[in-house]
Coordinates of C-alpha atoms in Angstrom, one line a residue:
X20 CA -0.7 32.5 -102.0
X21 CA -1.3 35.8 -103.7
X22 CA -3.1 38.6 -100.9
X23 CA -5.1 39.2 -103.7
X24 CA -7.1 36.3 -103.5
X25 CA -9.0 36.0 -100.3
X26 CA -10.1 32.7 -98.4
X27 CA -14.0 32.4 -98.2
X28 CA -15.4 31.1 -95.3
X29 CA -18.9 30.5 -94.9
X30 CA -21.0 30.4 -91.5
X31 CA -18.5 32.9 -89.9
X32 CA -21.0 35.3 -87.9
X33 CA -21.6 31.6 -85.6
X34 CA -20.4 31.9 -82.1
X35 CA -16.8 32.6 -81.3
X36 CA -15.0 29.1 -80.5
X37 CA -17.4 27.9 -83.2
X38 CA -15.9 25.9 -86.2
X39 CA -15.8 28.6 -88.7
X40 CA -15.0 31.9 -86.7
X41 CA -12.0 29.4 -85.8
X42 CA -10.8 28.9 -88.7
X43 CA -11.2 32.6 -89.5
X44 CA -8.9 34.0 -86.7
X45 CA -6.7 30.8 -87.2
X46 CA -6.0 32.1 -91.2
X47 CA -5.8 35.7 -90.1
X48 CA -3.1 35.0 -87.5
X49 CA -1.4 33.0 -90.4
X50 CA -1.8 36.1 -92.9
X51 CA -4.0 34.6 -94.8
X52 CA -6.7 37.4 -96.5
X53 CA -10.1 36.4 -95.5
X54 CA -13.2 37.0 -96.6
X55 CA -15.9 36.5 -93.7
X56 CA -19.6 35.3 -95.5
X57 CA -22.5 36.4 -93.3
X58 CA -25.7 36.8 -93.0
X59 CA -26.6 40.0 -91.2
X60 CA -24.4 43.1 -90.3
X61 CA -24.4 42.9 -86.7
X62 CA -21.6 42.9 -83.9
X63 CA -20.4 39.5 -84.8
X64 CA -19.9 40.9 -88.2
X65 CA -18.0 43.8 -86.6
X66 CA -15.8 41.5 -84.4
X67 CA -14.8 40.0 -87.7
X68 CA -13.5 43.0 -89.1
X69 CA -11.8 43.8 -85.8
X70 CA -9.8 40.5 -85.8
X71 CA -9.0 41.3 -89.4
X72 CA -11.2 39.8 -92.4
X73 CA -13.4 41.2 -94.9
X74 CA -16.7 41.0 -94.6
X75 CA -19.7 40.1 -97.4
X76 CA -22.8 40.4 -96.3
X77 CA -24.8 38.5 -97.9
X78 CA -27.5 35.1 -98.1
X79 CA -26.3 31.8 -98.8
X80 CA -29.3 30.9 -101.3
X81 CA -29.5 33.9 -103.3
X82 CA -26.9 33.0 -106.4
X83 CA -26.1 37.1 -106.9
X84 CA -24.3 37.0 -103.7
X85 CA -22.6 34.0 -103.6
X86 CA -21.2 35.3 -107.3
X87 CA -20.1 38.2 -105.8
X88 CA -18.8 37.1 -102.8
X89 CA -16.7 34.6 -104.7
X90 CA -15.4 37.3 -106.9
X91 CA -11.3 36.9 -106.3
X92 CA -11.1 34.1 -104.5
X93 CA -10.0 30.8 -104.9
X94 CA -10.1 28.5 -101.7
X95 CA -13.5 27.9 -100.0
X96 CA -15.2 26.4 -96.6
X97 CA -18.3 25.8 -96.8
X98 CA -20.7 25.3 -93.7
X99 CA -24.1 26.3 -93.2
X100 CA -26.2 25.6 -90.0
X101 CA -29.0 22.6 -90.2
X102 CA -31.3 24.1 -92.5
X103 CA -34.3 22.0 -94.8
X104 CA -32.4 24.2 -97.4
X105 CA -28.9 22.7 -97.0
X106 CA -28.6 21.1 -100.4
X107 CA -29.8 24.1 -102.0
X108 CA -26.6 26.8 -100.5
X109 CA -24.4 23.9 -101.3
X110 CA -25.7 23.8 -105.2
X111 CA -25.2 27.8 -105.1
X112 CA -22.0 27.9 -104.2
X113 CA -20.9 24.9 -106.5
X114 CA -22.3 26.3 -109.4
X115 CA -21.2 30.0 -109.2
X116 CA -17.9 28.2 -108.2
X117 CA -17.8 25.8 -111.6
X118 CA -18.9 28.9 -113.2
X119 CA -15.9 31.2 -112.0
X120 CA -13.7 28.4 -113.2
X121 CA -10.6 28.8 -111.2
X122 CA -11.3 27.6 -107.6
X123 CA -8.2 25.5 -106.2
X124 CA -10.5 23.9 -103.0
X125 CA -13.5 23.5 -101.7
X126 CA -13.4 22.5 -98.4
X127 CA -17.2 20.7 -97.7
X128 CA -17.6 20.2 -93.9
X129 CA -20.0 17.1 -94.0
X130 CA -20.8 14.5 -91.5
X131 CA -19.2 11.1 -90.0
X132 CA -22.6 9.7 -90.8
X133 CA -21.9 9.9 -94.7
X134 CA -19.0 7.4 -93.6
X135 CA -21.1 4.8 -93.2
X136 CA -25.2 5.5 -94.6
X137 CA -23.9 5.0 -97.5
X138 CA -25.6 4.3 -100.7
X139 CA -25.4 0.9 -100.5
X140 CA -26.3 0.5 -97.1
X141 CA -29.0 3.0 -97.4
X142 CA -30.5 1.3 -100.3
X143 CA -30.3 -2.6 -98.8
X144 CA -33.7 -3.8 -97.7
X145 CA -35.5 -2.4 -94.4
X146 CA -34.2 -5.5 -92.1
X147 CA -30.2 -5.1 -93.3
X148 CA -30.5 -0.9 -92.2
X149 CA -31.6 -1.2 -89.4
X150 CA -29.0 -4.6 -88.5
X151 CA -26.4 -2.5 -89.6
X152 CA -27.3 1.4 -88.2
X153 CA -28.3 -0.4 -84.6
X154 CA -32.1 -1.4 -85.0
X155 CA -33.2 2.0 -84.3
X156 CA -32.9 3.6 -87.6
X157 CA -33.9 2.8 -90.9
X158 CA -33.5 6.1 -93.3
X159 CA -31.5 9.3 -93.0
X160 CA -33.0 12.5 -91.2
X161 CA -33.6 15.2 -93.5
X162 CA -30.2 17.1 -93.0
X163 CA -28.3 13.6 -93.2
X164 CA -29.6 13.4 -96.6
X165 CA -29.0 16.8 -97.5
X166 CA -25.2 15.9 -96.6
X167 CA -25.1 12.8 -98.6
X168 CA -26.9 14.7 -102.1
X169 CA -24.3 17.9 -101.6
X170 CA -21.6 15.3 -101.6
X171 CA -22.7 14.0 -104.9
X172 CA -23.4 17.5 -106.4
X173 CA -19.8 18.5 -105.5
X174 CA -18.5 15.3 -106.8
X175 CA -20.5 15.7 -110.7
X176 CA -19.3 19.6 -110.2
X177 CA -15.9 18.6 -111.2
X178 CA -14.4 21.5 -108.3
X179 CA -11.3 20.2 -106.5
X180 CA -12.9 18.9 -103.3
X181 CA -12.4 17.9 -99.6
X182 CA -14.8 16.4 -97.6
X183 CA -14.3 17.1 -93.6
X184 CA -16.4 14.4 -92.3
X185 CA -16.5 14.9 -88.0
X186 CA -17.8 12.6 -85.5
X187 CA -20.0 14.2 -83.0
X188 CA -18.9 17.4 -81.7
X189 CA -18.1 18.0 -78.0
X190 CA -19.8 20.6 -78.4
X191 CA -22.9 19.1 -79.4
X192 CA -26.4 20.1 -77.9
X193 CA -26.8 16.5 -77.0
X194 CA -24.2 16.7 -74.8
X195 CA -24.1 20.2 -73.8
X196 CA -27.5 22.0 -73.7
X197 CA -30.5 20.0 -74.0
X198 CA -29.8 17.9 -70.4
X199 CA -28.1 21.0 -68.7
X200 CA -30.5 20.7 -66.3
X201 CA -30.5 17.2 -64.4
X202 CA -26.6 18.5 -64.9
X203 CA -27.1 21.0 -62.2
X204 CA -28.3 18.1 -60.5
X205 CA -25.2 16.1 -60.7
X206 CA -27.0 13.5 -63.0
X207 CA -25.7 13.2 -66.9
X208 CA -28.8 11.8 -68.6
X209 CA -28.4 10.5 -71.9
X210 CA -30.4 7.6 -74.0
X211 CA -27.1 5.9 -75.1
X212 CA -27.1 2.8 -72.7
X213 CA -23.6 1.0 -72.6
X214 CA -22.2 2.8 -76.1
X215 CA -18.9 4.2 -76.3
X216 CA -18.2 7.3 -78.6
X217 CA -15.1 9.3 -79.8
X218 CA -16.4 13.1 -79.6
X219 CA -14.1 15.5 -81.2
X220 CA -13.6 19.1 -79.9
X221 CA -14.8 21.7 -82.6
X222 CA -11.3 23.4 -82.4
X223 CA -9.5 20.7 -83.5
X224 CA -11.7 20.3 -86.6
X225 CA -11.0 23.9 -87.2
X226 CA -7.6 23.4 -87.2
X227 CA -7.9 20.8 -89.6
X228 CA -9.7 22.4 -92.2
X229 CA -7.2 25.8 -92.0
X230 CA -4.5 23.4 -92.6
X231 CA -6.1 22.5 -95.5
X232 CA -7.2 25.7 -96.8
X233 CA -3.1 27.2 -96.5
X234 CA -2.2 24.0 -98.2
X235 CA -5.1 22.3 -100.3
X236 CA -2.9 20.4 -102.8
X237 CA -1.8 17.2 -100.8
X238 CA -5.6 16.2 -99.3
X239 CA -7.2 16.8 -102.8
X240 CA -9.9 15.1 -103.6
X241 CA -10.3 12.7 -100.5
X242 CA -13.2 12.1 -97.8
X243 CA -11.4 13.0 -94.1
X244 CA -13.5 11.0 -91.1
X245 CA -12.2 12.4 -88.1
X246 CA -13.2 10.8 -84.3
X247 CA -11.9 12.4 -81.2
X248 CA -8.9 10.1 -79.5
X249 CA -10.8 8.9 -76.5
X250 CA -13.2 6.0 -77.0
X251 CA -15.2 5.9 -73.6
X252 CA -18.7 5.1 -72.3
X253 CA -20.7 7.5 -70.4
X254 CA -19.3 6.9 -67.4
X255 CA -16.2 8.0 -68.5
X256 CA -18.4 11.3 -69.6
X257 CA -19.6 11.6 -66.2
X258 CA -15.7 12.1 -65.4
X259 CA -15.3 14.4 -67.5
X260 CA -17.8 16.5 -66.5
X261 CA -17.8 15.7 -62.4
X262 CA -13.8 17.5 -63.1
X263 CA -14.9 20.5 -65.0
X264 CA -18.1 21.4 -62.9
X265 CA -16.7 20.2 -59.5
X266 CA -19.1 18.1 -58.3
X267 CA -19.7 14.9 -58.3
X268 CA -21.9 13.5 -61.9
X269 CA -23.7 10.4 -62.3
X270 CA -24.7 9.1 -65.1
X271 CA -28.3 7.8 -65.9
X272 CA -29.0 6.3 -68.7
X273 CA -32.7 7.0 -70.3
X274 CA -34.7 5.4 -73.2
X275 CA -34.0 7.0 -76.3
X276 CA -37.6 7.9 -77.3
X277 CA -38.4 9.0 -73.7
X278 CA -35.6 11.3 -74.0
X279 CA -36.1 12.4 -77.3
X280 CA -39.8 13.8 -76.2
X281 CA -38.2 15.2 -73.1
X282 CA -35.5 16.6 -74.2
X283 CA -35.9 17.1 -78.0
X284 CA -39.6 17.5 -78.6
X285 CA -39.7 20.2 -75.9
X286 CA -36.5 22.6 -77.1
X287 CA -37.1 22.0 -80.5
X288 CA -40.9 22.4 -81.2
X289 CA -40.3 25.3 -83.1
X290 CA -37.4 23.8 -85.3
X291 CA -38.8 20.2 -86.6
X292 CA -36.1 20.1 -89.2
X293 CA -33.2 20.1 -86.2
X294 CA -35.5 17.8 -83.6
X295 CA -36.0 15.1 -86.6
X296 CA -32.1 15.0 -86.8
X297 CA -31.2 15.1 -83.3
X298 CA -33.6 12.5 -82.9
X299 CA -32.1 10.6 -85.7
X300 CA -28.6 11.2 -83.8
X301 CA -30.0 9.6 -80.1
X302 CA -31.3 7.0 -82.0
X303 CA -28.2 5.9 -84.3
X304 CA -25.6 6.2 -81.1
X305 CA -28.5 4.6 -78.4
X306 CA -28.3 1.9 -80.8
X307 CA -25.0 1.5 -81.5
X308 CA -24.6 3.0 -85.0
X309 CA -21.3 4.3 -83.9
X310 CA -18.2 2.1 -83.8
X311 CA -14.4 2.7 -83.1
X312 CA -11.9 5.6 -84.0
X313 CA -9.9 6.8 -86.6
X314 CA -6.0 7.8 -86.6
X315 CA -6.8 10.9 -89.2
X316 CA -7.2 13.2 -87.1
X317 CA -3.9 13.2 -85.4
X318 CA -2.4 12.5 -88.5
X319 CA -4.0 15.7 -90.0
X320 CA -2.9 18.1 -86.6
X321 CA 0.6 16.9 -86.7
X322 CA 0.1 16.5 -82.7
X323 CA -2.2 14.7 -80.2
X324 CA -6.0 16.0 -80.7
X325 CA -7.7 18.0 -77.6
X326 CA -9.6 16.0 -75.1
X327 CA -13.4 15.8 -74.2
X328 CA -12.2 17.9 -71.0
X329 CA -10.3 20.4 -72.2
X330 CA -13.6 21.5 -74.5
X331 CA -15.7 21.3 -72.3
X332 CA -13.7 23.6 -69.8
X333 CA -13.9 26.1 -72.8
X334 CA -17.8 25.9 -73.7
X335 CA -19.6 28.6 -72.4
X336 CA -22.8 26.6 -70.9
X337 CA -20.8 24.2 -69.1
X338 CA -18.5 27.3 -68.0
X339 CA -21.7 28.9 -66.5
X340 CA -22.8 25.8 -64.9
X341 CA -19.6 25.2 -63.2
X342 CA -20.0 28.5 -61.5
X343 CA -23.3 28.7 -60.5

């Protein structure tokens, strides 16, 4: 690829070890030219042009910038925090996109939900939703629907597109800051009864999508749903954690509404548009809305995908709670 067409990557000022300042430094020690899109000129925009990438400055929902930061380049990622505004960044950026005409990929980062709320299930009668999503759910939360509308947009836009679909994060505040504190107590409190899950490590998701964004022909136009390789219950959770933090870790399972008021209700008061799908999230995996594993993510690495363990010896919460 020409250095005069730089990578765009959206969502890069998030933490480092976050998804898309992963990919960033992942390009940049490839040589890839990257251009960095964020939102404010602060230090984690100056520890982007540090590490090497350009950086636009700029907001996701204002179609001047996302013109201009598009100017020159051809390959995009696009992610955006949970936001009531979602579908409308995703819109942007397709239509100055379609409009620049000469995009070779647009790398979506979605969600393992749009797997399986699909149209059809989502449109069956009340009864057949909630049989199939567990009992507990019967709709999408507002960002779950955001995800399945941007889908379609990007599929009538006509751009060459990938849909990165993830399981549940590792990294996930369900699992790693809204019950930090019965953590401390050597209890791992969760609403998720007997359930197993397949979390994925955010780095290995990054990984995926820079491989696709150095080499986007071969995975146009296709839908990736990527699970982490362990299936366990949490128990096995409790493991994981007991061997990062040292101690020993229970877990306790919790109702999922009790939870969700104790947990969700009280961290997110301020943020109803996040609470509503975090609730959503308790309530599709408490009730079993999550089943089995896929092989694509291996596939996609080349090599065997990190473990719940090794990210959550790496996350800087859990770090701090090890040592305190």
């Amino acid at each position: 690829m020409s250095e005069r067409h730089p990578i765009l990557i959206t969502g890069a000022a998030g933490h480092i070890g976050g998804v898309s300042r992963t990919i960033v430094d992942m390009l940049l020690e490839q040589r890839h030219p990257v251009r960095a899109f964020v939102r404010q000129d602060d230090e984690r925009a100056q520890s982007l042009r540090r590490a090497g990438a350009e950086v636009f400055v700029g907001d996701l929902l204002t179609i001047a910038d996302v013109t201009a930061a598009l100017k020159g380049v051809r390959r995009i990622y696009f992610s955006m925090s949970l936001s009531p505004y979602y579908t409308d960044a995703v819109s942007l950026m397709a239509a100055a996109a379609r409009t620049q005409g000469d995009i070779e990929v647009f790398v979506n980062m979605s969600e393992f939900e749009q797997s399986f709320m699909t149209f059809e299930k989502m449109t069956a009668p009340e009864q057949e939703r909630r049989a199939w999503l567990g009992g507990r759910v019967a709709d999408w939360s507002p960002q779950q629907r955001a995800h399945w509308v941007a889908e379609r947009v990007l599929e009538w836009s006509g751009l060459p597109t990938v849909n990165v679909r993830a399981a549940m994060f590792v990294e996930n505040p369900l699992m790693t800051w809204l019950a930090l504190g019965p953590l401390s107590n050597g209890e791992l409190r969760l609403p998720f009864g007997a359930h197993r899950l397949a979390p994925i490590a955010g780095h290995d998701v990054a990984e995926v999508c820079a491989k696709i964004l150095a080499d986007p022909a071969p995975h146009i136009p296709k839908s990736y749903e990527l699970t982490g390789p362990e299936l366990k219950d949490m128990h096995g959770f409790a493991e994981d954690f007991a061997a990062v933090l040292g101690r020993q870790v229970t877990y306790v399972p919790e109702d999922v509404e009790t939870w969700n008021e104790t947990y969700v209700d009280t961290a997110l008061a301020e943020f109803p548009h996040t609470a509503e799908h975090m609730k959503t999230l308790t309530r599709l995996i408490g009730g079993g809305g999550y089943r089995g594993t896929t092989d694509q993510l291996q596939t996609l690495l080349g090599h065997p995908p990190k473990t719940v363990r090794w990210a959550l010896e790496r996350h800087p919460r859990i770090q701090k709670l090890a040592v305190a």
